[in-house]
Amino acid sequence: MDKKLNELKARLQAELRSVQDSEVLAQIKNKYLGRKGELTNILKEVKNLAAEEKPRLGKLANDIKFELQSLLDKTEKIVSKPSGAGVDFDPTMPGSRREEGHLHPITLVQRDVEEAFAQLGFGIYDGPQLESEFYNFSALNIPADHPARETQDTFWLENHNLLRTHTSNLQVRMLEKYGAPFRGIFPGRVFRYESTDASHDHTFYQLEGLMVDKDISMANLIAVMKSLLSAVFRTKVDVRLRPGFFPFVEPGFELDIKCLVCGGNGCSVCKQSGWVELMPCGMVHPEVLKFGNVDPSVYSGFAFGLGLTRLVMMKYKIDDIRLLESGDLRFLRQF
Ligand code: DAH
């Protein structure tokens, strides 16, 4: 094998001396170092050698490969250099522009909302996306056999764990940790086990809000919502409040806004209704306060679960939710 290798090296050196253009060079390169090249084949044989020969010949073969590769690289540089190098460089030509990255539309809107809430004295909190059945359901007054569980299609994991179906999983966690009074928002990713279409995705973003203090009422809730919406849309939006049922609030409401994609005429985003459910909300159920070790006879509070992804779609008039997680640059460059 020593002989074979040295002979091959000599042959390649000789061939390289006469090379004039890069096409021939590429052929030579392929002949020796390509997938079925001569040297490649020899290297493959190394593994069949006797154990005492292997280390020495293996090293030799690799050294020669390295040497030949650098020889080829050197030749390539010489061959590819244009004659009169430097002459065709025109310093007055504009340079090529470097593309800049930017924030995702969800991040942009999330920051707007966070800023609006920060001004109202709300802290911004984060928590687990991999959650227990307890915090995602039971602590929110949704017992094991309650039909409300079925309204959220869940990705179940082992040992009664799950991917959180909503950011409400943090309500009791936060009360346990910080107690009352409390004022906070929890933006984040949530997951639903459902088939996707223009307005449903298995992964999307919510922004939960929770305010607990003495004498908190619906009036506080409505005032906070209004200031939020005007901060985000920077334009007048029509809203309506409907009664809504969620086991963890009493009373519960749905806050809808007039669809900004179609102006209320009906489109795929608003399912032809002209209105989009943006923010379910309500007064925190006494049972939930109790789970968080907060005394409902002293404190009350409101909670809301803003559909952050939906809000983004409204703000930028995006008519297909799947675009947001698609990573498609033609879409992302527009923001
Ligand atoms: N977590 C609920 C969901 O994803 C939404 C929700 C409803 C959140 C009412 C709230 C609330 O905080 O008060 O369907």
mmCIF file of C-alpha atoms and ligand atoms in Angstrom:
data_model
loop_
_atom_site.group_PDB
_atom_site.id
_atom_site.type_symbol
_atom_site.label_atom_id
_atom_site.label_comp_id
_atom_site.label_asym_id
_atom_site.label_seq_id
_atom_site.Cartn_x
_atom_site.Cartn_y
_atom_site.Cartn_z
ATOM 1 C CA MET A 1 0.000 0.000 0.000
ATOM 2 C CA ASP A 2 2.951 2.337 0.638
ATOM 3 C CA LYS A 3 3.947 1.931 -2.934
ATOM 4 C CA LYS A 4 0.486 2.456 -4.285
ATOM 5 C CA LEU A 5 0.119 5.676 -2.338
ATOM 6 C CA ASN A 6 3.434 7.148 -3.325
ATOM 7 C CA GLU A 7 2.927 6.224 -6.921
ATOM 8 C CA LEU A 8 -0.473 7.884 -6.891
ATOM 9 C CA LYS A 9 0.946 11.035 -5.373
ATOM 10 C CA ALA A 10 3.646 11.290 -8.042
ATOM 11 C CA ARG A 11 1.107 10.781 -10.803
ATOM 12 C CA LEU A 12 -1.200 13.490 -9.483
ATOM 13 C CA GLN A 13 1.681 15.961 -9.147
ATOM 14 C CA ALA A 14 2.647 15.345 -12.754
ATOM 15 C CA GLU A 15 -0.909 15.821 -13.974
ATOM 16 C CA LEU A 16 -1.317 19.039 -12.058
ATOM 17 C CA ARG A 17 1.736 20.616 -13.635
ATOM 18 C CA SER A 18 0.070 20.829 -17.023
ATOM 19 C CA VAL A 19 -3.370 22.016 -15.892
ATOM 20 C CA GLN A 20 -4.531 25.265 -17.492
ATOM 21 C CA ASP A 21 -8.210 25.642 -16.684
ATOM 22 C CA SER A 22 -10.497 24.840 -13.824
ATOM 23 C CA GLU A 23 -12.622 22.359 -15.748
ATOM 24 C CA VAL A 24 -9.691 19.996 -16.219
ATOM 25 C CA LEU A 25 -8.757 20.560 -12.617
ATOM 26 C CA ALA A 26 -12.199 19.533 -11.470
ATOM 27 C CA GLN A 27 -11.913 16.339 -13.492
ATOM 28 C CA ILE A 28 -8.575 15.505 -11.895
ATOM 29 C CA LYS A 29 -9.963 16.229 -8.469
ATOM 30 C CA ASN A 30 -12.832 13.886 -9.087
ATOM 31 C CA LYS A 31 -10.555 11.185 -10.472
ATOM 32 C CA TYR A 32 -8.544 11.062 -7.254
ATOM 33 C CA LEU A 33 -10.699 12.411 -4.478
ATOM 34 C CA GLY A 34 -14.247 11.948 -5.794
ATOM 35 C CA ARG A 35 -16.651 9.462 -4.283
ATOM 36 C CA LYS A 36 -15.179 6.662 -6.400
ATOM 37 C CA GLY A 37 -11.787 8.330 -6.801
ATOM 38 C CA GLU A 38 -8.531 6.406 -6.659
ATOM 39 C CA LEU A 39 -7.403 7.768 -3.334
ATOM 40 C CA THR A 40 -10.862 7.431 -1.853
ATOM 41 C CA ASN A 41 -10.810 3.760 -2.780
ATOM 42 C CA ILE A 42 -7.444 3.246 -1.153
ATOM 43 C CA LEU A 43 -8.682 4.920 2.006
ATOM 44 C CA LYS A 44 -11.619 2.552 2.072
ATOM 45 C CA GLU A 45 -9.218 -0.391 2.027
ATOM 46 C CA VAL A 46 -7.483 0.763 5.184
ATOM 47 C CA LYS A 47 -10.171 -0.740 7.367
ATOM 48 C CA ASN A 48 -9.464 -4.203 5.937
ATOM 49 C CA LEU A 49 -5.763 -4.104 6.829
ATOM 50 C CA ALA A 50 -4.218 -6.243 9.525
ATOM 51 C CA ALA A 51 -4.428 -4.653 12.967
ATOM 52 C CA GLU A 52 -0.686 -4.029 13.306
ATOM 53 C CA GLU A 53 -0.543 -2.332 9.879
ATOM 54 C CA LYS A 54 -3.614 -0.209 10.299
ATOM 55 C CA PRO A 55 -2.317 2.702 12.419
ATOM 56 C CA ARG A 56 0.768 3.378 10.334
ATOM 57 C CA LEU A 57 -0.814 3.000 6.886
ATOM 58 C CA GLY A 58 -3.957 4.768 7.977
ATOM 59 C CA LYS A 59 -1.915 7.759 8.993
ATOM 60 C CA LEU A 60 0.162 7.694 5.832
ATOM 61 C CA ALA A 61 -2.955 7.548 3.678
ATOM 62 C CA ASN A 62 -4.499 10.473 5.521
ATOM 63 C CA ASP A 63 -1.293 12.520 5.329
ATOM 64 C CA ILE A 64 -1.142 11.978 1.605
ATOM 65 C CA LYS A 65 -4.796 12.885 1.246
ATOM 66 C CA PHE A 66 -4.175 16.117 3.113
ATOM 67 C CA GLU A 67 -1.100 16.894 1.017
ATOM 68 C CA LEU A 68 -2.916 16.244 -2.235
ATOM 69 C CA GLN A 69 -5.884 18.317 -1.162
ATOM 70 C CA SER A 70 -3.704 21.322 -0.442
ATOM 71 C CA LEU A 71 -1.879 20.818 -3.717
ATOM 72 C CA LEU A 72 -5.207 20.819 -5.509
ATOM 73 C CA ASP A 73 -6.328 23.937 -3.654
ATOM 74 C CA LYS A 74 -3.145 25.748 -4.559
ATOM 75 C CA THR A 75 -3.482 24.830 -8.209
ATOM 76 C CA GLU A 76 -7.083 25.920 -8.145
ATOM 77 C CA LYS A 77 -6.096 29.361 -6.945
ATOM 78 C CA ILE A 78 -3.567 29.779 -9.710
ATOM 79 C CA VAL A 79 -5.881 28.474 -12.420
ATOM 80 C CA SER A 80 -8.908 30.506 -11.403
ATOM 81 C CA LYS A 81 -7.128 33.827 -11.027
ATOM 82 C CA PRO A 82 -8.203 36.091 -13.890
ATOM 83 C CA SER A 83 -5.387 37.503 -15.929
ATOM 84 C CA GLY A 84 -4.698 41.103 -14.977
ATOM 85 C CA ALA A 85 -6.347 40.601 -11.610
ATOM 86 C CA GLY A 86 -7.659 43.787 -10.053
ATOM 87 C CA VAL A 87 -8.357 45.540 -13.320
ATOM 88 C CA ASP A 88 -12.062 44.736 -13.351
ATOM 89 C CA PHE A 89 -12.647 46.053 -9.849
ATOM 90 C CA ASP A 90 -14.719 49.197 -10.036
ATOM 91 C CA PRO A 91 -14.740 51.106 -6.747
ATOM 92 C CA THR A 92 -17.663 53.268 -7.884
ATOM 93 C CA MET A 93 -20.035 50.314 -8.158
ATOM 94 C CA PRO A 94 -22.578 50.123 -5.334
ATOM 95 C CA GLY A 95 -21.872 47.316 -2.871
ATOM 96 C CA SER A 96 -24.223 44.410 -2.405
ATOM 97 C CA ARG A 97 -26.674 45.050 0.366
ATOM 98 C CA ARG A 98 -26.656 42.883 3.431
ATOM 99 C CA GLU A 99 -30.046 41.657 4.487
ATOM 100 C CA GLU A 100 -31.064 42.615 7.985
ATOM 101 C CA GLY A 101 -33.158 40.460 10.283
ATOM 102 C CA HIS A 102 -36.093 41.846 12.224
ATOM 103 C CA LEU A 103 -38.626 40.875 14.843
ATOM 104 C CA HIS A 104 -41.458 38.473 14.139
ATOM 105 C CA PRO A 105 -44.926 40.107 13.956
ATOM 106 C CA ILE A 106 -46.028 38.205 17.071
ATOM 107 C CA THR A 107 -43.068 39.622 18.991
ATOM 108 C CA LEU A 108 -43.877 43.124 17.748
ATOM 109 C CA VAL A 109 -47.463 42.988 18.961
ATOM 110 C CA GLN A 110 -46.509 41.206 22.178
ATOM 111 C CA ARG A 111 -44.142 44.043 23.004
ATOM 112 C CA ASP A 112 -46.834 46.648 22.318
ATOM 113 C CA VAL A 113 -49.198 44.874 24.675
ATOM 114 C CA GLU A 114 -46.527 44.398 27.322
ATOM 115 C CA GLU A 115 -45.711 48.073 27.229
ATOM 116 C CA ALA A 116 -49.353 49.060 27.603
ATOM 117 C CA PHE A 117 -49.730 46.793 30.636
ATOM 118 C CA ALA A 118 -46.443 47.809 32.183
ATOM 119 C CA GLN A 119 -47.784 51.350 32.247
ATOM 120 C CA LEU A 120 -50.762 50.100 34.243
ATOM 121 C CA GLY A 121 -48.436 48.514 36.776
ATOM 122 C CA PHE A 122 -48.638 44.920 35.524
ATOM 123 C CA GLY A 123 -45.590 42.680 35.795
ATOM 124 C CA ILE A 124 -44.675 40.316 32.946
ATOM 125 C CA TYR A 125 -44.287 36.667 33.889
ATOM 126 C CA ASP A 126 -43.356 33.415 32.214
ATOM 127 C CA GLY A 127 -44.034 29.803 33.169
ATOM 128 C CA PRO A 128 -43.953 26.191 32.021
ATOM 129 C CA GLN A 129 -45.367 25.067 28.664
ATOM 130 C CA LEU A 130 -45.102 21.463 29.756
ATOM 131 C CA GLU A 131 -47.684 21.436 32.499
ATOM 132 C CA SER A 132 -49.489 19.148 34.895
ATOM 133 C CA GLU A 133 -53.147 18.330 34.635
ATOM 134 C CA PHE A 134 -53.570 20.086 37.952
ATOM 135 C CA TYR A 135 -52.520 23.600 36.922
ATOM 136 C CA ASN A 136 -53.956 23.370 33.424
ATOM 137 C CA PHE A 137 -57.370 22.083 34.514
ATOM 138 C CA SER A 138 -58.102 21.078 38.106
ATOM 139 C CA ALA A 139 -56.860 24.250 39.794
ATOM 140 C CA LEU A 140 -59.003 26.218 37.361
ATOM 141 C CA ASN A 141 -62.147 24.665 38.711
ATOM 142 C CA ILE A 142 -62.352 22.128 35.878
ATOM 143 C CA PRO A 143 -62.688 18.761 37.624
ATOM 144 C CA ALA A 144 -61.560 15.530 35.966
ATOM 145 C CA ASP A 145 -64.935 14.466 34.598
ATOM 146 C CA HIS A 146 -66.112 17.945 33.635
ATOM 147 C CA PRO A 147 -67.205 18.343 29.998
ATOM 148 C CA ALA A 148 -65.299 21.652 29.814
ATOM 149 C CA ARG A 149 -62.120 19.615 29.474
ATOM 150 C CA GLU A 150 -63.299 18.326 26.158
ATOM 151 C CA THR A 151 -63.617 21.836 24.749
ATOM 152 C CA GLN A 152 -59.836 22.009 24.671
ATOM 153 C CA ASP A 153 -58.228 19.255 22.662
ATOM 154 C CA THR A 154 -55.133 18.377 24.551
ATOM 155 C CA PHE A 155 -51.766 16.911 23.706
ATOM 156 C CA TRP A 156 -51.437 14.474 26.597
ATOM 157 C CA LEU A 157 -48.039 13.330 27.810
ATOM 158 C CA GLU A 158 -47.098 10.667 30.327
ATOM 159 C CA ASN A 159 -48.105 10.767 34.010
ATOM 160 C CA HIS A 160 -50.996 13.216 33.642
ATOM 161 C CA ASN A 161 -48.747 15.826 32.109
ATOM 162 C CA LEU A 162 -49.678 17.768 28.999
ATOM 163 C CA LEU A 163 -48.713 20.634 26.726
ATOM 164 C CA ARG A 164 -50.572 23.559 28.210
ATOM 165 C CA THR A 165 -53.730 24.346 26.295
ATOM 166 C CA HIS A 166 -53.860 27.925 27.556
ATOM 167 C CA THR A 167 -51.831 30.471 29.486
ATOM 168 C CA SER A 168 -54.443 30.246 32.256
ATOM 169 C CA ASN A 169 -52.216 27.484 33.641
ATOM 170 C CA LEU A 170 -50.233 30.258 35.301
ATOM 171 C CA GLN A 171 -53.103 31.819 37.260
ATOM 172 C CA VAL A 172 -52.856 29.577 40.286
ATOM 173 C CA ARG A 173 -49.079 29.220 39.972
ATOM 174 C CA MET A 174 -48.717 32.994 40.267
ATOM 175 C CA LEU A 175 -51.147 33.335 43.167
ATOM 176 C CA GLU A 176 -49.372 30.553 45.031
ATOM 177 C CA LYS A 177 -46.040 32.198 44.468
ATOM 178 C CA TYR A 178 -46.832 35.897 44.903
ATOM 179 C CA GLY A 179 -50.130 35.959 46.782
ATOM 180 C CA ALA A 180 -52.515 38.945 46.712
ATOM 181 C CA PRO A 181 -52.559 41.702 45.661
ATOM 182 C CA PHE A 182 -51.297 40.644 42.253
ATOM 183 C CA ARG A 183 -51.168 42.295 38.847
ATOM 184 C CA GLY A 184 -49.528 40.477 35.977
ATOM 185 C CA ILE A 185 -49.624 39.292 32.382
ATOM 186 C CA PHE A 186 -48.268 36.014 31.054
ATOM 187 C CA PRO A 187 -47.653 35.885 27.312
ATOM 188 C CA GLY A 188 -46.694 32.579 25.766
ATOM 189 C CA ARG A 189 -47.103 29.632 23.520
ATOM 190 C CA VAL A 190 -50.005 27.206 23.871
ATOM 191 C CA PHE A 191 -50.909 23.962 22.121
ATOM 192 C CA ARG A 192 -54.074 22.288 20.920
ATOM 193 C CA TYR A 193 -54.523 18.866 19.422
ATOM 194 C CA GLU A 194 -56.580 19.872 16.427
ATOM 195 C CA SER A 195 -56.489 19.932 12.678
ATOM 196 C CA THR A 196 -55.341 23.160 11.106
ATOM 197 C CA ASP A 197 -57.124 25.547 8.790
ATOM 198 C CA ALA A 198 -56.992 29.266 8.041
ATOM 199 C CA SER A 199 -57.962 30.164 11.600
ATOM 200 C CA HIS A 200 -56.684 27.186 13.648
ATOM 201 C CA ASP A 201 -53.172 26.031 14.338
ATOM 202 C CA HIS A 202 -51.857 23.459 16.797
ATOM 203 C CA THR A 203 -49.445 26.031 18.210
ATOM 204 C CA PHE A 204 -50.349 29.627 18.872
ATOM 205 C CA TYR A 205 -49.901 32.443 21.366
ATOM 206 C CA GLN A 206 -52.049 33.781 24.147
ATOM 207 C CA LEU A 207 -51.557 36.504 26.654
ATOM 208 C CA GLU A 208 -53.178 35.961 29.997
ATOM 209 C CA GLY A 209 -53.887 38.741 32.429
ATOM 210 C CA LEU A 210 -54.674 38.511 36.099
ATOM 211 C CA MET A 211 -55.421 41.229 38.567
ATOM 212 C CA VAL A 212 -56.351 40.413 42.179
ATOM 213 C CA ASP A 213 -56.865 42.994 44.857
ATOM 214 C CA LYS A 214 -59.462 44.322 47.260
ATOM 215 C CA ASP A 215 -62.611 45.689 45.549
ATOM 216 C CA ILE A 216 -61.783 44.704 41.983
ATOM 217 C CA SER A 217 -64.875 44.770 39.783
ATOM 218 C CA MET A 218 -65.993 44.497 36.166
ATOM 219 C CA ALA A 219 -65.451 48.248 35.825
ATOM 220 C CA ASN A 220 -61.715 47.719 36.347
ATOM 221 C CA LEU A 221 -61.717 44.961 33.772
ATOM 222 C CA ILE A 222 -63.435 47.075 31.131
ATOM 223 C CA ALA A 223 -61.163 50.057 31.747
ATOM 224 C CA VAL A 224 -58.055 47.901 31.333
ATOM 225 C CA MET A 225 -59.357 46.301 28.126
ATOM 226 C CA LYS A 226 -60.083 49.665 26.551
ATOM 227 C CA SER A 227 -56.676 51.056 27.236
ATOM 228 C CA LEU A 228 -55.087 47.903 25.888
ATOM 229 C CA LEU A 229 -56.977 47.905 22.591
ATOM 230 C CA SER A 230 -56.289 51.525 21.847
ATOM 231 C CA ALA A 231 -52.583 50.950 22.542
ATOM 232 C CA VAL A 232 -52.377 48.050 20.137
ATOM 233 C CA PHE A 233 -54.504 49.176 17.231
ATOM 234 C CA ARG A 234 -53.844 52.883 17.420
ATOM 235 C CA THR A 235 -57.212 53.262 15.756
ATOM 236 C CA LYS A 236 -60.819 53.056 16.803
ATOM 237 C CA VAL A 237 -62.083 49.489 17.077
ATOM 238 C CA ASP A 238 -65.651 48.369 17.635
ATOM 239 C CA VAL A 239 -66.043 45.967 20.533
ATOM 240 C CA ARG A 240 -68.911 44.002 22.011
ATOM 241 C CA LEU A 241 -69.201 42.042 25.238
ATOM 242 C CA ARG A 242 -71.216 38.822 25.328
ATOM 243 C CA PRO A 243 -71.756 36.455 28.208
ATOM 244 C CA GLY A 244 -69.416 33.486 27.980
ATOM 245 C CA PHE A 245 -68.872 30.410 30.092
ATOM 246 C CA PHE A 246 -65.502 29.387 31.507
ATOM 247 C CA PRO A 247 -65.355 27.376 34.733
ATOM 248 C CA PHE A 248 -62.642 29.591 36.201
ATOM 249 C CA VAL A 249 -64.535 32.892 35.965
ATOM 250 C CA GLU A 250 -67.911 33.985 37.240
ATOM 251 C CA PRO A 251 -69.384 35.885 35.534
ATOM 252 C CA GLY A 252 -67.567 35.192 32.287
ATOM 253 C CA PHE A 253 -67.575 37.181 29.047
ATOM 254 C CA GLU A 254 -66.410 37.122 25.485
ATOM 255 C CA LEU A 255 -64.997 40.357 24.179
ATOM 256 C CA ASP A 256 -65.281 40.503 20.409
ATOM 257 C CA ILE A 257 -63.916 43.103 18.044
ATOM 258 C CA LYS A 258 -65.266 43.932 14.639
ATOM 259 C CA CYS A 259 -63.140 42.072 12.102
ATOM 260 C CA LEU A 260 -60.435 44.384 10.840
ATOM 261 C CA VAL A 261 -59.511 42.099 7.956
ATOM 262 C CA CYS A 262 -62.856 42.523 6.201
ATOM 263 C CA GLY A 263 -64.257 45.528 8.084
ATOM 264 C CA GLY A 264 -67.177 43.449 9.332
ATOM 265 C CA ASN A 265 -68.357 42.214 5.932
ATOM 266 C CA GLY A 266 -67.408 38.581 6.535
ATOM 267 C CA CYS A 267 -64.253 36.673 5.590
ATOM 268 C CA SER A 268 -62.433 33.446 6.453
ATOM 269 C CA VAL A 269 -60.860 34.955 9.578
ATOM 270 C CA CYS A 270 -64.178 35.918 11.173
ATOM 271 C CA LYS A 271 -65.934 32.863 9.706
ATOM 272 C CA GLN A 272 -68.173 35.219 7.730
ATOM 273 C CA SER A 273 -69.646 36.692 10.927
ATOM 274 C CA GLY A 274 -67.948 40.089 10.839
ATOM 275 C CA TRP A 275 -66.802 39.684 14.468
ATOM 276 C CA VAL A 276 -63.759 38.011 15.970
ATOM 277 C CA GLU A 277 -63.537 36.584 19.456
ATOM 278 C CA LEU A 278 -60.483 38.269 20.839
ATOM 279 C CA MET A 279 -60.583 38.114 24.570
ATOM 280 C CA PRO A 280 -62.535 35.859 26.848
ATOM 281 C CA CYS A 281 -62.535 37.293 30.331
ATOM 282 C CA GLY A 282 -64.345 37.482 33.614
ATOM 283 C CA MET A 283 -64.181 37.745 37.370
ATOM 284 C CA VAL A 284 -61.913 35.122 38.905
ATOM 285 C CA HIS A 285 -63.929 32.255 40.402
ATOM 286 C CA PRO A 286 -63.659 32.039 44.215
ATOM 287 C CA GLU A 287 -62.536 28.393 43.905
ATOM 288 C CA VAL A 288 -59.561 29.483 41.807
ATOM 289 C CA LEU A 289 -58.574 32.080 44.383
ATOM 290 C CA LYS A 290 -58.782 29.382 47.035
ATOM 291 C CA PHE A 291 -56.509 27.093 45.034
ATOM 292 C CA GLY A 292 -54.027 29.962 44.997
ATOM 293 C CA ASN A 293 -54.313 30.372 48.795
ATOM 294 C CA VAL A 294 -56.068 33.711 48.413
ATOM 295 C CA ASP A 295 -59.095 34.407 50.587
ATOM 296 C CA PRO A 296 -62.125 35.146 48.344
ATOM 297 C CA SER A 297 -63.908 36.916 51.158
ATOM 298 C CA VAL A 298 -61.185 39.564 51.168
ATOM 299 C CA TYR A 299 -59.974 39.654 47.584
ATOM 300 C CA SER A 300 -61.547 39.581 44.134
ATOM 301 C CA GLY A 301 -60.039 39.785 40.708
ATOM 302 C CA PHE A 302 -60.443 39.634 36.975
ATOM 303 C CA ALA A 303 -58.706 37.500 34.392
ATOM 304 C CA PHE A 304 -58.580 37.493 30.632
ATOM 305 C CA GLY A 305 -57.045 35.307 27.962
ATOM 306 C CA LEU A 306 -56.110 37.438 25.000
ATOM 307 C CA GLY A 307 -55.613 35.573 21.735
ATOM 308 C CA LEU A 308 -52.260 37.084 20.865
ATOM 309 C CA THR A 309 -52.032 35.294 17.533
ATOM 310 C CA ARG A 310 -55.509 36.510 16.590
ATOM 311 C CA LEU A 311 -54.638 40.011 17.602
ATOM 312 C CA VAL A 312 -51.643 39.916 15.279
ATOM 313 C CA MET A 313 -53.836 38.670 12.450
ATOM 314 C CA MET A 314 -56.282 41.507 13.029
ATOM 315 C CA LYS A 315 -53.634 44.152 13.279
ATOM 316 C CA TYR A 316 -51.804 43.157 10.106
ATOM 317 C CA LYS A 317 -54.834 41.781 8.235
ATOM 318 C CA ILE A 318 -53.365 38.294 7.894
ATOM 319 C CA ASP A 319 -55.979 35.885 6.623
ATOM 320 C CA ASP A 320 -54.216 32.561 7.300
ATOM 321 C CA ILE A 321 -52.878 31.693 10.750
ATOM 322 C CA ARG A 322 -50.507 29.076 9.339
ATOM 323 C CA LEU A 323 -48.370 31.781 7.752
ATOM 324 C CA LEU A 324 -47.196 32.904 11.186
ATOM 325 C CA GLU A 325 -45.251 29.753 12.019
ATOM 326 C CA SER A 326 -44.371 28.916 8.417
ATOM 327 C CA GLY A 327 -40.958 30.585 8.417
ATOM 328 C CA ASP A 328 -41.757 31.755 4.882
ATOM 329 C CA LEU A 329 -39.492 34.731 4.188
ATOM 330 C CA ARG A 330 -41.791 36.183 1.548
ATOM 331 C CA PHE A 331 -44.325 36.593 4.336
ATOM 332 C CA LEU A 332 -41.956 37.673 7.106
ATOM 333 C CA ARG A 333 -40.206 40.341 5.029
ATOM 334 C CA GLN A 334 -43.395 42.393 5.015
ATOM 335 C CA PHE A 335 -43.116 43.424 8.655
HETATM 336 N N1 DAH B 1 -58.028 29.992 28.877
HETATM 337 C C1 DAH B 1 -59.208 30.146 28.056
HETATM 338 C C2 DAH B 1 -59.003 29.451 26.724
HETATM 339 O O1 DAH B 1 -57.905 29.358 26.253
HETATM 340 C C3 DAH B 1 -59.473 31.590 27.821
HETATM 341 C C4 DAH B 1 -59.856 32.391 29.019
HETATM 342 C C5 DAH B 1 -61.200 32.601 29.304
HETATM 343 C C6 DAH B 1 -58.911 32.962 29.836
HETATM 344 C C7 DAH B 1 -61.589 33.368 30.350
HETATM 345 C C8 DAH B 1 -59.288 33.742 30.926
HETATM 346 C C9 DAH B 1 -60.657 33.953 31.167
HETATM 347 O O2 DAH B 1 -58.404 34.302 31.736
HETATM 348 O O3 DAH B 1 -61.016 34.738 32.204
HETATM 349 O O4 DAH B 1 -59.960 29.029 26.142
#
